[in-house]
């Protein structure tokens, strides 16, 4: 897989090694430089790649922990079954909805809030502290807060608040499971994007901003022409990092809806968990895992290509 | 950016000249006041669920699950007592060990590795860096089954050590990424001076580099602590009675007799408190750490 990213990396590395040492490093020196890297590299390869190879092996077998005698090689049979499985398609669609929805909404809110916070006002520090709190709350605790304290049909705060304006009580997690989970996810991740954008805002060169103001540029024009381009890397990386974590969302789904009603709010991680640990269908679960990894690699390659393109423009 | 700032320094007025720099959005005037009010509404809105959880933790069960909600009540520590008497100590001990040891291991692996990647680049530095980040894109669920089976064969299911190893692998890429950017900030002359003085790798690291990147190291460790302390998926699937961590404690307050909202809130508050306090205290480092790791 040669991607733009890798070509970019190779170019960078070549440029750097040329700059560092005009003559080629001898072998001993190369190893001496590489040595500090090896423990981390070997550890990571063993802990992450070995289990994945085993996953591929399982995905080609019919393995069910409930029927230990019936293991056999089935080739791509598990994969064929997958694409006929409508629940799998539903879970894949939910994964996309959760990830895109959460990352986009959290980023827009994050930018807005960061702009609000990047001003001098009374209690600025306290307001920022309150705003980053959802990111620091344990996700399991956050999921419980939302599913019970906020969304509970009889004593939840959300129903109490909408009751004040005369709207009837709603059984949130049962009627709108995907929306409910999305709200909890956005609540948890907005502080993260907000922190990144805020760091970007604070890294803006002040003299450029002042110069723009003196040249008579209004707030809107300054934002579009100066602030937004400056924020671009921060926004892109917030989207990338957020997506990496949100696509793996499990806690909120497990605790708020258990993927229900039925399988309406299951995403791929939750569905794989169900097949593996409740259905004990190891072969099927493994095949799903491999498909998810392949899909992730494809999406990530496109995302990284987009981001590194902008990096190259900047450099 | 050059296109938006016309470089005509002669035409640019000095701040003392006829037109003082307008500062419409700096918190003064009616517009500023409205923006400040909006900021506070948003801040309180985001904080409210946590505040409500904290209040609920000090209520009796009948006050916790009331409609309309109970705003005024006699605070009690009964729920915290119930959580602690119910054996929360073991969960906290497991979480402390898993989080503490894995963070130490991450730092031990990440410092030399990121040093090698930042200061003395080997060939294909970027490829190696990309490999580390790519392991973060590997969905955890794709490897949980083999990890479960392998851990079972090695007889390390339901031990904290399994979590230590997995949390280390989980946080290592982010840590290497962040630490590398902090190392890159160190000027080359510092290293040259150290090597002229005849300092070896370990000595240079210990007495020159580590002190210089200490704030970055703290930020990295904090991020690792947050993710390890909050981790639920591995803990759920690989631990049972002996090695269960704090997130499992929260879910265990949902018993077959039903849900005890006040006790659940107390457990949630206790569970979140360590990371909450650490994050509040170190928010400057957190912001710096996140953006440094992200941008460099």
XYZ file of C-alpha atoms in Angstrom:
611
model
C 0.000 0.000 0.000
C 1.875 3.058 -1.168
C -0.042 6.106 -0.208
C 0.630 9.770 -0.482
C 1.331 9.687 3.228
C 4.099 7.172 2.847
C 5.647 8.943 -0.101
C 5.525 12.103 1.921
C 7.165 10.325 4.856
C 9.870 8.848 2.689
C 10.658 12.217 1.151
C 10.848 13.778 4.585
C 13.094 11.028 5.927
C 15.426 11.266 2.938
C 15.647 15.000 3.237
C 16.399 14.725 6.919
C 19.016 11.982 6.693
C 20.772 13.892 3.931
C 20.812 17.004 6.059
C 22.005 15.159 9.134
C 24.863 13.133 7.709
C 26.440 13.860 4.377
C 28.160 10.480 4.382
C 26.244 7.268 4.923
C 25.988 6.024 8.480
C 27.826 2.822 9.096
C 25.922 -0.154 10.328
C 26.903 0.028 13.983
C 25.935 3.683 14.169
C 22.590 2.928 12.532
C 21.843 0.272 15.110
C 22.962 2.526 17.923
C 20.452 5.099 16.750
C 17.741 2.556 16.303
C 18.237 0.806 19.648
C 16.147 3.143 21.836
C 13.239 2.583 19.493
C 13.294 -1.197 19.585
C 11.659 -1.969 22.955
C 8.577 0.066 22.071
C 8.443 -1.314 18.553
C 8.800 -4.969 19.571
C 6.295 -4.581 22.396
C 3.734 -2.950 20.091
C 4.172 -5.560 17.365
C 3.719 -8.442 19.802
C 0.729 -7.018 21.651
C -1.197 -5.599 18.678
C -0.195 -7.535 15.568
C -0.080 -11.081 16.908
C -3.707 -11.028 18.132
C -4.745 -9.561 14.799
C -3.076 -12.411 12.903
C -4.970 -14.824 15.155
C -8.173 -12.904 14.337
C -7.567 -13.523 10.631
C -7.011 -17.230 11.366
C -10.273 -17.475 13.331
C -12.162 -15.614 10.633
C -11.464 -18.483 8.236
C -12.803 -21.109 10.635
C -16.158 -22.084 11.992
C -15.528 -21.786 15.721
C -18.208 -21.691 18.348
C -17.205 -21.984 21.971
C -20.553 -23.654 22.674
C -19.805 -26.440 20.167
C -16.128 -27.226 20.765
C -16.023 -30.359 18.624
C -17.148 -28.742 15.409
C -14.251 -26.453 14.521
C -13.346 -26.603 10.890
C -11.881 -24.541 8.109
C -14.568 -22.698 6.138
C -12.511 -20.389 3.978
C -14.360 -17.188 3.241
C -17.691 -18.611 4.385
C -17.846 -16.316 7.424
C -17.343 -13.309 5.173
C -20.073 -14.421 2.788
C -22.482 -14.832 5.716
C -21.611 -11.348 6.924
C -22.704 -9.560 3.824
C -25.997 -11.418 3.897
C -26.523 -10.315 7.516
C -28.863 -7.299 7.677
C -27.954 -6.650 11.328
C -24.335 -6.262 10.272
C -25.333 -3.661 7.686
C -27.466 -1.859 10.260
C -24.554 -1.863 12.731
C -22.187 -0.563 10.047
C -24.616 2.243 9.231
C -24.944 3.110 12.934
C -21.158 3.206 13.256
C -21.033 5.752 10.453
C -23.884 7.804 11.975
C -22.310 7.861 15.445
C -18.833 8.686 14.198
C -19.711 11.320 11.599
C -22.506 12.825 13.676
C -20.520 13.037 16.872
C -17.309 14.315 15.316
C -18.992 16.941 13.142
C -21.368 18.271 15.800
C -18.679 18.184 18.486
C -16.289 20.056 16.191
C -18.802 22.780 15.304
C -19.765 23.217 18.955
C -16.098 23.052 19.944
C -15.176 25.870 17.557
C -18.067 28.006 18.770
C -17.286 27.478 22.438
C -13.556 27.977 21.930
C -14.282 31.342 20.280
C -16.480 32.289 23.232
C -13.761 31.295 25.692
C -10.949 33.061 23.839
C -12.011 36.445 25.227
C -11.200 38.215 28.435
C -14.204 38.065 30.770
C -15.020 37.626 34.413
C -14.533 34.029 35.533
C -12.936 32.889 32.290
C -10.895 30.201 34.046
C -13.895 28.833 35.916
C -16.023 28.712 32.756
C -13.284 26.775 30.973
C -12.976 24.394 33.903
C -16.721 23.687 33.812
C -16.581 23.166 30.053
C -13.760 20.604 30.029
C -15.397 18.538 32.767
C -17.369 16.149 30.491
C -14.090 15.054 28.869
C -12.667 14.172 32.295
C -15.719 12.253 33.531
C -15.340 8.487 33.218
C -17.297 7.503 30.062
C -19.083 4.750 31.971
C -20.195 7.339 34.546
C -21.169 9.727 31.759
C -23.260 7.054 30.065
C -25.013 6.266 33.348
C -25.679 9.942 34.041
C -27.309 10.330 30.648
C -29.271 7.099 30.563
C -30.585 7.419 34.123
C -30.418 10.957 35.533
C -31.104 12.748 32.262
C -33.107 10.433 29.988
C -35.096 8.344 32.469
C -38.773 8.490 31.399
C -40.211 9.070 34.907
C -37.673 11.140 36.844
C -35.124 12.192 34.203
C -34.158 15.872 34.035
C -34.707 16.156 30.280
C -38.368 15.190 30.563
C -38.796 17.511 33.533
C -37.363 20.441 31.545
C -39.469 19.806 28.429
C -42.456 19.295 30.743
C -42.046 22.894 31.906
C -42.903 24.032 28.389
C -45.748 21.530 28.089
C -44.168 18.730 26.058
C -45.175 15.210 27.078
C -42.638 12.847 28.618
C -40.590 10.838 26.142
C -38.940 7.472 26.747
C -35.717 8.701 25.196
C -33.446 5.678 25.045
C -36.278 3.431 23.870
C -37.883 5.791 21.328
C -34.789 7.606 20.029
C -31.903 5.281 20.927
C -29.486 6.548 18.272
C -30.191 10.196 19.054
C -29.851 9.601 22.798
C -26.455 7.949 22.403
C -25.366 10.661 19.991
C -26.232 13.358 22.540
C -24.190 11.610 25.230
C -21.270 11.201 22.801
C -21.339 14.828 21.677
C -21.468 15.933 25.322
C -18.396 13.829 26.103
C -16.328 14.817 23.039
C -17.117 18.529 22.561
C -14.689 19.531 25.351
C -11.927 17.623 23.559
C -12.413 19.467 20.256
C -12.904 22.703 22.182
C -9.532 22.255 23.937
C -7.770 21.627 20.624
C -9.342 24.624 18.897
C -8.652 26.800 21.928
C -4.979 25.823 21.759
C -5.049 26.788 18.092
C -6.641 30.147 18.859
C -4.078 30.899 21.539
C -1.254 30.019 19.171
C -2.380 32.744 16.750
C 0.248 35.404 16.249
C -1.191 38.437 18.017
C 0.551 40.966 15.795
C -1.161 39.599 12.699
C -4.564 39.945 14.384
C -3.853 43.486 15.478
C -2.560 44.396 12.061
C -5.767 43.088 10.518
C -7.849 45.133 12.934
C -5.888 48.271 12.202
C -6.328 47.675 8.524
C -10.027 47.838 9.236
C -10.912 44.167 8.825
C -14.093 43.344 10.725
C -14.510 40.401 13.049
C -16.046 38.180 10.374
C -13.381 38.917 7.800
C -10.576 38.432 10.312
C -12.103 35.086 11.315
C -12.473 33.764 7.779
C -9.171 35.050 6.392
C -6.826 34.662 9.338
C -8.263 32.593 12.172
C -9.831 29.775 10.187
C -6.760 28.969 8.065
C -4.664 29.061 11.238
C -7.099 26.658 12.930
C -7.217 24.275 10.011
C -4.601 21.824 11.279
C -6.113 21.797 14.737
C -9.568 21.158 13.304
C -8.368 18.383 11.012
C -6.465 16.676 13.794
C -9.387 17.034 16.167
C -11.562 15.316 13.574
C -8.990 12.571 13.001
C -8.276 11.855 16.676
C -11.945 12.154 17.591
C -12.920 9.738 14.820
C -10.307 7.183 15.926
C -11.812 7.110 19.394
C -15.504 7.568 18.562
C -15.556 4.797 15.943
C -14.651 2.416 18.782
C -17.527 3.617 20.978
C -18.717 0.826 23.215
C -19.409 2.101 26.741
C -22.364 4.355 25.901
C -24.082 1.735 23.752
C -23.530 -1.089 26.214
C -24.860 0.953 29.136
C -27.523 3.190 27.603
C -29.390 0.895 25.207
C -27.479 -2.417 25.072
C -27.710 -1.954 21.318
C -31.506 -1.977 21.488
C -34.350 -1.912 21.081
C -33.565 -5.089 19.172
C -30.377 -4.136 17.378
C -31.507 -0.633 16.424
C -28.625 1.200 18.109
C -25.831 -1.386 17.877
C -22.641 -0.216 16.205
C -19.970 -2.572 14.877
C -17.918 -2.828 18.089
C -21.047 -3.643 20.062
C -22.336 -6.165 17.515
C -18.957 -7.930 17.380
C -18.964 -8.043 21.179
C -22.444 -9.559 21.096
C -21.489 -12.241 18.569
C -18.273 -13.099 20.405
C -19.161 -12.928 24.074
C -22.894 -13.560 24.110
C -23.209 -15.743 21.008
C -19.735 -17.334 21.372
C -19.575 -17.302 17.581
C -15.844 -16.711 17.316
C -15.522 -17.241 13.570
C -18.259 -14.740 12.701
C -17.000 -12.169 15.185
C -13.459 -12.490 13.863
C -14.601 -12.035 10.268
C -16.463 -8.876 11.291
C -13.357 -7.632 13.046
C -11.273 -8.121 9.905
C -13.856 -6.321 7.754
C -13.891 -3.432 10.227
C -10.107 -3.205 10.148
C -10.023 -3.160 6.341
C -12.736 -0.500 6.219
C -10.903 1.539 8.856
C -7.653 1.349 6.886
C -9.395 2.538 3.717
C -11.123 5.440 5.469
C -8.035 6.361 7.486
C -5.862 6.386 4.370
C -8.200 8.842 2.690
C -8.442 10.963 5.833
C -4.685 11.015 6.341
C -4.099 11.818 2.687
C -6.378 14.809 3.028
C -4.653 15.992 6.171
C -1.098 15.465 5.018
C -1.874 17.294 1.801
C -2.693 20.366 3.840
C 0.458 19.803 5.902
C 2.590 19.790 2.791
C 0.985 23.006 1.629
C 1.821 24.612 4.959
C 5.393 23.380 4.984
C -1.694 34.151 5.327
C 0.444 36.585 3.436
C -2.420 37.335 1.110
C -4.612 38.616 3.908
C -2.118 40.983 5.506
C -1.094 43.502 2.898
C 2.529 44.282 3.518
C 2.442 48.023 3.283
C 4.054 49.013 6.561
C 4.247 52.662 5.597
C 0.474 52.934 5.330
C -0.193 51.167 8.627
C -1.052 53.611 11.403
C 0.646 53.278 14.750
C -1.607 52.580 17.732
C -1.199 56.176 18.921
C -2.374 57.702 15.669
C -5.849 58.881 14.677
C -7.572 55.504 14.873
C -7.247 53.473 18.091
C -7.429 49.721 17.578
C -11.059 48.684 17.850
C -11.666 45.806 20.257
C -15.342 44.984 19.880
C -15.114 41.396 21.108
C -13.017 41.744 24.225
C -15.739 41.628 26.838
C -16.634 45.294 26.896
C -19.925 46.885 25.939
C -23.328 45.314 25.391
C -22.174 42.837 22.737
C -19.377 41.647 24.985
C -21.761 41.313 27.901
C -24.137 39.188 25.832
C -21.288 36.960 24.676
C -20.137 36.529 28.260
C -23.668 35.617 29.322
C -23.909 33.121 26.456
C -20.578 31.582 27.467
C -21.825 31.074 31.004
C -25.111 29.536 29.829
C -23.197 27.062 27.656
C -20.671 26.312 30.416
C -23.380 25.623 32.977
C -25.326 23.572 30.425
C -22.339 21.306 29.811
C -21.554 21.071 33.507
C -25.135 20.493 34.656
C -25.260 16.662 34.221
C -22.132 16.371 36.369
C -23.508 18.785 38.948
C -26.757 16.835 39.094
C -24.844 13.581 39.557
C -22.851 15.151 42.388
C -26.030 16.428 44.084
C -27.782 13.080 43.652
C -24.862 11.314 45.311
C -25.677 13.155 48.551
C -29.402 12.291 48.509
C -31.459 9.423 49.893
C -32.788 7.056 47.248
C -36.379 8.356 47.430
C -35.168 11.945 46.919
C -32.895 10.869 44.044
C -35.648 9.283 41.962
C -38.368 11.858 42.479
C -40.508 13.688 39.976
C -40.441 16.703 40.114
C -36.725 16.689 40.994
C -35.671 17.402 44.563
C -33.616 20.604 44.699
C -33.386 21.062 48.461
C -32.514 18.165 50.721
C -30.541 17.163 53.781
C -27.169 15.989 52.379
C -26.052 12.581 53.557
C -22.907 10.507 53.146
C -24.876 7.246 53.345
C -24.416 6.423 49.671
C -20.659 6.886 49.750
C -20.537 4.740 52.879
C -22.575 2.052 51.136
C -20.282 2.070 48.101
C -17.131 1.890 50.197
C -18.525 -0.749 52.572
C -19.622 -2.718 49.512
C -15.968 -3.410 48.718
C -15.033 -0.497 46.451
C -11.481 -0.655 47.782
C -10.563 -3.676 45.676
C -11.798 -1.994 42.484
C -9.844 1.153 43.268
C -6.704 -0.843 44.099
C -6.943 -2.689 40.768
C -7.485 0.548 38.854
C -4.579 2.220 40.648
C -2.232 -0.645 39.793
C -3.387 -0.972 36.188
C -3.293 2.788 35.562
C -0.093 3.514 37.489
C 1.990 0.635 36.190
C 0.817 0.975 32.598
C 1.569 4.706 32.629
C 5.059 4.057 34.013
C 5.638 1.402 31.354
C 4.365 3.702 28.607
C 6.768 6.415 29.702
C 9.634 3.913 29.956
C 8.996 2.732 26.376
C 7.994 6.073 24.894
C 10.832 8.294 26.117
C 13.694 6.408 24.403
C 11.565 5.681 21.348
C 10.387 9.238 20.824
C 13.891 10.472 21.553
C 15.187 8.240 18.777
C 12.428 9.445 16.467
C 12.839 13.125 17.235
C 16.506 13.806 17.795
C 18.444 11.060 16.124
C 16.167 10.059 13.302
C 16.670 6.609 11.917
C 15.784 5.901 8.351
C 12.046 5.781 7.760
C 11.252 7.718 10.920
C 7.902 8.702 9.545
C 7.061 5.149 8.566
C 7.716 4.002 12.125
C 5.644 6.844 13.498
C 2.846 5.998 11.105
C 2.997 2.360 12.164
C 2.532 3.328 15.822
C -0.437 5.539 15.008
C -1.942 2.880 12.766
C -2.202 0.531 15.734
C -4.585 3.064 17.244
C -6.788 2.713 14.192
C -7.008 -1.027 14.746
C -10.437 -1.409 16.354
C -10.098 -2.983 19.773
C -12.975 -5.356 19.094
C -11.046 -6.898 16.213
C -8.469 -8.311 18.622
C -10.488 -8.940 21.762
C -11.344 -12.550 20.942
C -7.755 -13.726 20.374
C -6.623 -11.731 23.412
C -9.299 -13.491 25.445
C -8.269 -16.916 24.154
C -4.525 -16.248 24.510
C -4.973 -14.847 28.020
C -7.007 -17.943 28.881
C -4.260 -20.281 27.644
C -1.630 -18.322 29.606
C -3.870 -18.416 32.714
C -3.798 -14.633 33.087
C -7.523 -13.963 32.717
C -8.890 -11.902 35.603
C -5.467 -10.563 36.582
C -4.427 -6.919 36.685
C -1.224 -7.749 34.788
C -3.160 -8.454 31.601
C -4.727 -5.011 31.856
C -1.318 -3.430 32.511
C 0.063 -4.915 29.282
C -2.996 -3.958 27.219
C -3.250 -0.415 28.599
C 0.440 0.071 27.846
C -0.102 -0.975 24.233
C -3.233 1.194 24.060
C -1.494 4.403 25.187
C 1.976 3.923 23.729
C 1.275 5.383 20.250
C -0.242 8.597 21.609
C 2.592 8.942 24.111
C 5.297 8.472 21.461
C 3.555 10.964 19.219
C 3.307 13.581 21.956
C 6.775 13.041 23.442
C 8.395 13.259 20.023
C 6.981 16.737 19.492
C 8.274 17.858 22.887
C 11.741 16.473 22.126
C 11.733 18.268 18.786
C 11.485 21.575 20.608
C 14.889 21.068 22.209
C 17.557 23.017 20.348
C 20.305 20.936 18.780
C 23.075 22.862 20.557
C 22.002 21.415 23.902
C 22.658 17.908 22.611
C 25.921 18.851 21.026
C 27.084 20.355 24.310
C 26.134 17.164 26.122
C 27.970 14.970 23.645
C 31.044 17.237 23.718
C 31.059 16.793 27.486
C 31.163 13.054 26.861
C 27.715 12.183 28.218
C 26.271 8.863 27.050
C 22.682 8.260 25.981
C 21.271 7.425 29.407
C 23.105 10.248 31.088
C 22.040 12.777 28.443
C 18.464 11.631 28.783
C 18.469 11.692 32.561
C 20.237 14.911 33.325
C 19.642 17.043 30.236
C 16.615 16.001 28.219
C 14.130 14.765 30.805
C 14.285 17.964 32.878
C 13.741 19.989 29.707
C 10.664 18.069 28.626
C 9.254 17.633 32.143
C 6.043 19.599 31.457
C 5.480 17.601 28.260
C 6.151 14.393 30.144
C 3.552 15.398 32.726
C 0.987 16.153 30.015
C 1.661 12.825 28.303
C 1.387 10.911 31.563
C -1.882 12.697 32.352
C -3.417 11.695 29.011
C -2.307 8.082 29.578
C -3.758 8.124 33.100
C -7.098 9.446 31.823
C -7.472 6.800 29.139
C -6.280 3.924 31.341
C -8.378 4.902 34.356
C -11.500 5.232 32.203
C -10.984 2.072 30.115
C -14.001 -0.212 30.209
C -13.982 -2.668 27.286
C -10.913 -4.732 28.226
C -11.855 -4.627 31.896
C -15.364 -5.851 31.109
C -14.222 -8.773 28.993
C -10.995 -9.863 30.664
C -11.668 -9.437 34.370
C -14.196 -10.937 36.730
C -14.181 -10.942 40.515
C -10.520 -10.457 41.371
C -9.157 -7.898 38.894
C -12.243 -5.769 38.170
C -11.542 -2.045 37.919
C -13.488 1.080 38.868
C -15.645 1.291 35.684
C -16.890 -2.207 36.545
C -17.716 -0.968 40.058
C -20.152 1.532 38.539
C -21.939 -1.071 36.463
C -22.066 -3.405 39.468
C -24.288 -0.920 41.306
C -27.014 -1.993 38.882
C -28.181 -5.012 40.811
C -30.924 -7.511 40.142
C -33.041 -5.773 42.796
C -33.122 -2.714 40.575
C -31.309 0.511 40.192
C -30.165 2.569 43.135
C -29.755 5.979 41.578
C -28.182 7.749 44.542
C -25.705 4.949 45.120
C -24.920 4.813 41.396
C -24.237 8.562 41.469
C -21.988 8.216 44.500
C -20.009 5.446 42.794
C -19.781 7.496 39.581
C -18.563 10.536 41.466
C -15.946 8.555 43.404
C -14.814 6.847 40.195
C -14.448 10.079 38.243
C -12.922 12.151 41.029
C -9.208 11.259 40.622
C -9.107 12.102 36.902
C -11.410 15.082 37.413
C -9.160 16.682 40.012
C -5.981 15.893 38.077
C -7.475 17.340 34.908
C -8.772 20.466 36.596
C -5.414 21.143 38.251
C -3.355 20.464 35.132
C -5.642 21.905 32.441
C -2.924 24.185 31.068
C -0.619 21.199 30.532
C -3.520 19.222 29.116
C -4.244 21.827 26.453
C -0.570 22.171 25.655
C -0.044 18.432 25.531
C -3.004 17.813 23.257
C -2.128 20.531 20.804
C 1.609 19.822 20.788
C 1.069 16.153 20.114
C -1.409 17.023 17.457
C 0.374 19.740 15.573
C 4.036 18.926 15.456
